[in-house]
Short mmCIF file of C-alpha atoms in Angstrom, two decimals:
data_model
loop_
_atom_site.label_atom_id
_atom_site.label_comp_id
_atom_site.label_asym_id
_atom_site.label_seq_id
_atom_site.Cartn_x
_atom_site.Cartn_y
_atom_site.Cartn_z
CA MET S 1 127.82 107.80 65.02
CA ARG S 2 129.02 106.44 68.34
CA ILE S 3 126.12 105.14 70.46
CA LEU S 4 125.91 103.97 74.08
CA VAL S 5 122.92 101.73 74.84
CA CYS S 6 121.71 101.05 78.40
CA ASN S 7 118.53 99.83 80.06
CA ASP S 8 117.03 98.82 83.41
CA ASP S 9 115.55 95.43 82.45
CA GLY S 10 118.99 93.83 82.30
CA ILE S 11 121.53 92.77 79.70
CA ASN S 12 119.45 89.73 78.66
CA ALA S 13 116.16 91.58 78.17
CA PRO S 14 114.61 91.29 74.69
CA GLY S 15 114.00 95.03 74.54
CA ILE S 16 117.67 95.98 74.63
CA THR S 17 118.50 93.31 72.05
CA ALA S 18 115.90 94.70 69.64
CA LEU S 19 117.00 98.30 70.22
CA ALA S 20 120.73 97.67 69.89
CA GLY S 21 120.19 95.57 66.76
CA GLU S 22 118.19 98.36 65.11
CA LEU S 23 120.73 101.02 66.10
CA CYS S 24 123.58 99.04 64.54
CA SER S 25 122.34 100.31 61.17
CA PHE S 26 122.80 103.88 62.42
CA GLY S 27 126.18 103.77 64.14
CA ARG S 28 128.73 101.94 66.28
CA VAL S 29 126.95 100.54 69.31
CA THR S 30 128.32 99.66 72.74
CA VAL S 31 125.93 98.10 75.27
CA VAL S 32 126.38 98.64 79.02
CA ALA S 33 123.50 97.23 81.05
CA PRO S 34 122.74 95.76 84.49
CA ASP S 35 123.49 92.07 84.95
CA SER S 36 119.90 91.59 86.18
CA GLU S 37 116.68 93.56 86.23
CA ARG S 38 116.84 96.91 88.04
CA SER S 39 113.40 98.33 87.27
CA ALA S 40 112.27 101.43 89.20
CA ALA S 41 115.85 102.08 90.37
CA SER S 42 115.50 105.74 89.32
CA ASN S 43 118.82 107.66 89.61
CA SER S 44 120.21 105.52 92.43
CA LEU S 45 123.94 104.74 92.45
CA THR S 46 126.02 101.95 93.97
CA LEU S 47 128.23 103.44 96.68
CA ALA S 48 128.57 100.87 99.47
CA HIS S 49 130.29 98.17 97.43
CA PRO S 50 132.32 97.93 94.20
CA LEU S 51 130.88 97.47 90.74
CA ARG S 52 131.67 94.25 88.88
CA VAL S 53 131.93 94.61 85.11
CA ARG S 54 132.31 91.75 82.65
CA GLU S 55 132.32 91.72 78.89
CA VAL S 56 129.64 89.39 77.51
CA ALA S 57 128.47 87.94 74.23
CA PHE S 58 125.46 89.79 72.81
CA PRO S 59 122.84 88.66 70.26
CA ALA S 60 123.09 91.82 68.12
CA ASN S 61 126.14 92.85 66.09
CA VAL S 62 127.40 95.47 68.57
CA GLU S 63 131.04 96.46 69.05
CA LYS S 64 131.09 95.41 72.72
CA ALA S 65 128.64 94.55 75.48
CA TYR S 66 129.17 94.75 79.23
CA ALA S 67 127.12 93.45 82.15
CA VAL S 68 127.41 95.56 85.30
CA SER S 69 126.48 94.62 88.87
CA GLY S 70 124.78 97.94 89.45
CA THR S 71 121.92 100.26 88.62
CA PRO S 72 121.03 101.76 85.23
CA ALA S 73 122.64 105.06 86.28
CA ASP S 74 125.78 103.13 87.29
CA CYS S 75 125.86 101.55 83.84
CA ALA S 76 125.60 104.85 82.01
CA LYS S 77 128.15 106.53 84.28
CA ILE S 78 130.79 103.83 83.98
CA GLY S 79 130.12 103.48 80.28
CA LEU S 80 130.61 107.18 79.65
CA SER S 81 133.58 107.64 81.97
CA THR S 82 135.50 104.39 81.64
CA LEU S 83 134.32 101.71 79.22
CA LEU S 84 133.97 103.81 76.07
CA SER S 85 137.19 105.08 74.58
CA GLU S 86 135.54 108.26 73.30
CA LYS S 87 132.53 110.38 74.12
CA PRO S 88 129.45 109.03 72.32
CA ASP S 89 127.24 111.12 70.07
CA LEU S 90 124.11 109.51 71.41
CA VAL S 91 122.90 107.71 74.55
CA VAL S 92 119.83 105.51 74.17
CA SER S 93 118.18 103.65 77.04
CA GLY S 94 115.60 100.90 76.60
CA ILE S 95 113.48 99.43 75.25
CA ASN S 96 111.70 99.16 78.56
CA CYS S 97 109.01 96.54 79.10
CA GLY S 98 106.25 98.85 80.28
CA PRO S 99 105.60 102.54 79.61
CA ASN S 100 107.46 105.42 81.25
CA MET S 101 105.02 108.29 81.19
CA CYS S 102 103.53 110.81 83.61
CA VAL S 103 104.94 110.56 87.15
CA ASP S 104 106.57 107.20 86.36
CA ILE S 105 109.50 109.02 84.76
CA PHE S 106 110.74 109.92 88.26
CA TYR S 107 111.03 106.25 89.25
CA SER S 108 112.26 104.90 85.94
CA GLY S 109 115.75 103.44 85.67
CA THR S 110 115.38 103.63 81.91
CA VAL S 111 114.91 107.39 81.97
CA ALA S 112 117.61 107.78 84.64
CA ALA S 113 120.24 106.11 82.47
CA ALA S 114 119.39 108.50 79.64
CA PHE S 115 119.71 111.46 82.00
CA GLU S 116 123.33 110.50 82.68
CA GLY S 117 123.98 111.29 79.02
CA ALA S 118 122.02 114.53 79.24
CA PHE S 119 124.05 115.61 82.28
CA ARG S 120 127.11 115.46 80.01
CA GLY S 121 125.56 117.45 77.19
CA ILE S 122 124.88 114.40 74.99
CA LEU S 123 121.73 113.85 72.95
CA SER S 124 119.90 111.22 75.01
CA VAL S 125 116.79 109.17 74.31
CA SER S 126 114.81 106.80 76.52
CA VAL S 127 112.48 104.29 74.86
CA SER S 128 109.62 102.30 76.38
CA LEU S 129 106.90 99.98 75.08
CA ASP S 130 103.37 100.30 76.44
CA SER S 131 103.15 96.64 77.41
CA TYR S 132 104.12 94.58 80.44
CA SER S 133 103.73 91.27 78.66
CA PRO S 134 106.79 88.97 78.87
CA ARG S 135 105.92 87.93 75.29
CA ALA S 136 105.84 91.50 73.95
CA ASP S 137 107.21 92.09 70.45
CA PHE S 138 109.85 94.82 70.63
CA SER S 139 110.68 94.89 66.93
CA VAL S 140 108.03 97.49 66.05
CA ALA S 141 109.10 99.71 68.94
CA ALA S 142 112.75 99.41 67.88
CA ARG S 143 111.96 100.57 64.34
CA TRP S 144 109.92 103.52 65.59
CA ALA S 145 112.62 104.40 68.10
CA LEU S 146 115.12 104.66 65.25
CA LYS S 147 112.67 106.81 63.25
CA CYS S 148 112.35 109.17 66.22
CA ILE S 149 116.11 109.31 66.75
CA LYS S 150 116.78 110.06 63.08
CA ARG S 151 114.25 112.89 63.13
CA LEU S 152 115.80 114.35 66.28
CA VAL S 153 119.30 114.16 64.80
CA ASP S 154 118.23 115.58 61.43
CA ALA S 155 116.41 118.44 63.16
CA GLY S 156 119.52 119.30 65.17
CA VAL S 157 117.64 119.33 68.46
CA GLU S 158 119.31 120.63 71.58
CA PRO S 159 121.55 118.06 73.30
CA GLY S 160 121.72 117.83 77.07
CA ARG S 161 118.08 116.79 77.13
CA VAL S 162 116.27 113.46 77.39
CA TYR S 163 113.78 112.79 74.64
CA ASN S 164 111.43 110.29 76.26
CA VAL S 165 109.85 108.01 73.66
CA ASN S 166 106.88 105.75 74.39
CA VAL S 167 105.54 103.37 71.75
CA PRO S 168 102.05 101.83 71.78
CA ALA S 169 101.96 98.02 71.75
CA ILE S 170 100.08 97.71 68.48
CA ALA S 171 100.85 96.56 64.95
CA ASP S 172 103.17 98.73 62.86
CA ASN S 173 100.44 99.69 60.38
CA GLU S 174 98.14 100.75 63.22
CA ILE S 175 100.51 103.38 64.60
CA ARG S 176 99.18 106.80 63.62
CA GLY S 177 102.50 108.68 63.67
CA ILE S 178 104.80 110.57 66.03
CA LYS S 179 103.52 113.25 68.37
CA VAL S 180 105.51 115.65 70.56
CA THR S 181 103.90 115.61 74.01
CA ARG S 182 104.19 116.77 77.60
CA THR S 183 104.10 114.61 80.70
CA GLY S 184 100.55 113.74 81.61
CA LYS S 185 98.91 113.40 85.00
CA ILE S 186 97.61 110.18 86.49
CA ASP S 187 96.29 109.07 89.87
CA TYR S 188 97.44 105.60 90.89
CA ARG S 189 95.24 105.45 94.01
CA GLU S 190 98.04 103.34 95.40
CA GLU S 191 97.45 100.56 97.88
CA TYR S 192 99.65 97.98 99.56
CA ASP S 193 98.32 94.46 99.51
CA HIS S 194 98.94 92.97 102.97
CA ARG S 195 99.88 89.29 102.80
CA HIS S 196 101.56 86.62 104.90
CA ASP S 197 104.36 84.27 103.96
CA PRO S 198 104.26 80.51 104.79
CA TYR S 199 105.72 81.30 108.23
CA GLY S 200 102.95 83.77 109.06
CA ARG S 201 105.13 86.85 108.72
CA SER S 202 103.56 89.99 107.21
CA TYR S 203 104.69 91.56 103.98
CA TYR S 204 103.29 94.22 101.67
CA TRP S 205 103.08 94.41 97.87
CA LEU S 206 102.48 97.70 96.08
CA LYS S 207 99.56 97.75 93.69
CA GLY S 208 97.42 100.33 91.95
CA ASN S 209 95.76 100.99 88.62
CA PRO S 210 96.40 104.37 87.01
CA GLU S 211 93.50 106.67 86.28
CA ILE S 212 94.18 109.36 83.67
CA VAL S 213 93.47 112.74 85.28
CA ASP S 214 94.57 115.08 82.47
CA LYS S 215 92.97 113.86 79.24
CA SER S 216 94.41 116.57 76.99
CA PRO S 217 95.55 115.17 73.63
CA ASP S 218 99.04 116.63 74.08
CA CYS S 219 99.73 114.45 77.15
CA ASP S 220 102.07 111.50 76.67
CA ILE S 221 99.72 108.84 78.02
CA VAL S 222 96.73 110.14 76.04
CA ALA S 223 98.71 110.23 72.79
CA VAL S 224 100.04 106.69 73.26
CA LYS S 225 96.59 105.30 74.10
CA ALA S 226 95.36 107.00 70.90
CA GLY S 227 97.94 105.09 68.85
CA TYR S 228 100.74 107.65 68.54
CA VAL S 229 104.43 107.32 69.35
CA SER S 230 105.05 109.95 71.99
CA ILE S 231 108.20 112.09 72.30
CA THR S 232 108.42 114.14 75.48
CA PRO S 233 111.47 116.43 75.93
CA LEU S 234 112.76 116.40 79.49
CA GLN S 235 115.38 118.71 81.00
CA PRO S 236 117.73 118.01 83.92
CA ASP S 237 117.10 121.40 85.57
CA LEU S 238 113.97 120.95 87.73
CA THR S 239 113.98 124.56 88.92
CA ASP S 240 110.58 126.28 88.72
CA VAL S 241 111.97 129.59 87.46
CA ALA S 242 108.61 131.38 87.43
CA LEU S 243 107.84 130.34 91.00
CA GLY S 244 111.33 131.39 92.11
CA ALA S 245 110.78 134.87 90.70
CA ALA S 246 107.38 135.03 92.41
CA LEU S 247 108.93 134.02 95.75
CA GLU S 248 111.49 136.82 95.42
CA LYS S 249 108.70 139.34 94.84
CA MET S 250 106.93 137.99 97.93
CA GLY S 251 110.03 138.79 99.98
CA ILE S 252 110.79 135.17 100.85
CA ASP S 253 114.54 135.64 100.44
CA ASP S 254 116.61 137.79 102.80
CA LYS S 255 119.33 139.70 100.91
#
């Protein structure tokens, strides 16, 4: 199996090293990742200046690894269109330091890189660990990511989708299993902390603690907090088909 691995934490992040190393037992891995952290870049692309790409040494036994001076979506795009000699069977993005659940999936560079594979009809998986600790152990998450990927491949799931995996930051023997989920709902109650730099100039820093609004057990965030590895299938088409049909019946369109 030919596998493209990307992330948004950067080429030197421990999460991508753990993920790529685990995936080497499953196929031929090429890593294409940002040359520095690009968290919360979402689907943004680099348009105003050229991309710099350099081949780099990588700690895991991958075929090749490239550092790119762009966003996660840039990395996936240039990997799929230019750097790989053939279309991969699988695109995997992660392992992100921090969860990507609920509304966070819209801001996530990790999920965005996986969507670039889905746009091309490739089975795509994004993987995140429910921990922001710089000392987080990604080895457990990497093993569970591979378990999820193998199950998806064996089941013959529909490609052209992103299967968003979130792993709780607990010991391997404490994980209760894998659960298929939907995106949950949280309220960040966001605030901007107003501060001043040493020169007295104002600046603002986003902060906010999420409160779980929908506590149904089939929500991604609820399942992960309960000790399950969550798999949420995401589709590129954001059209609300039912609402569109309702709008037609209401006479909104003018034919």
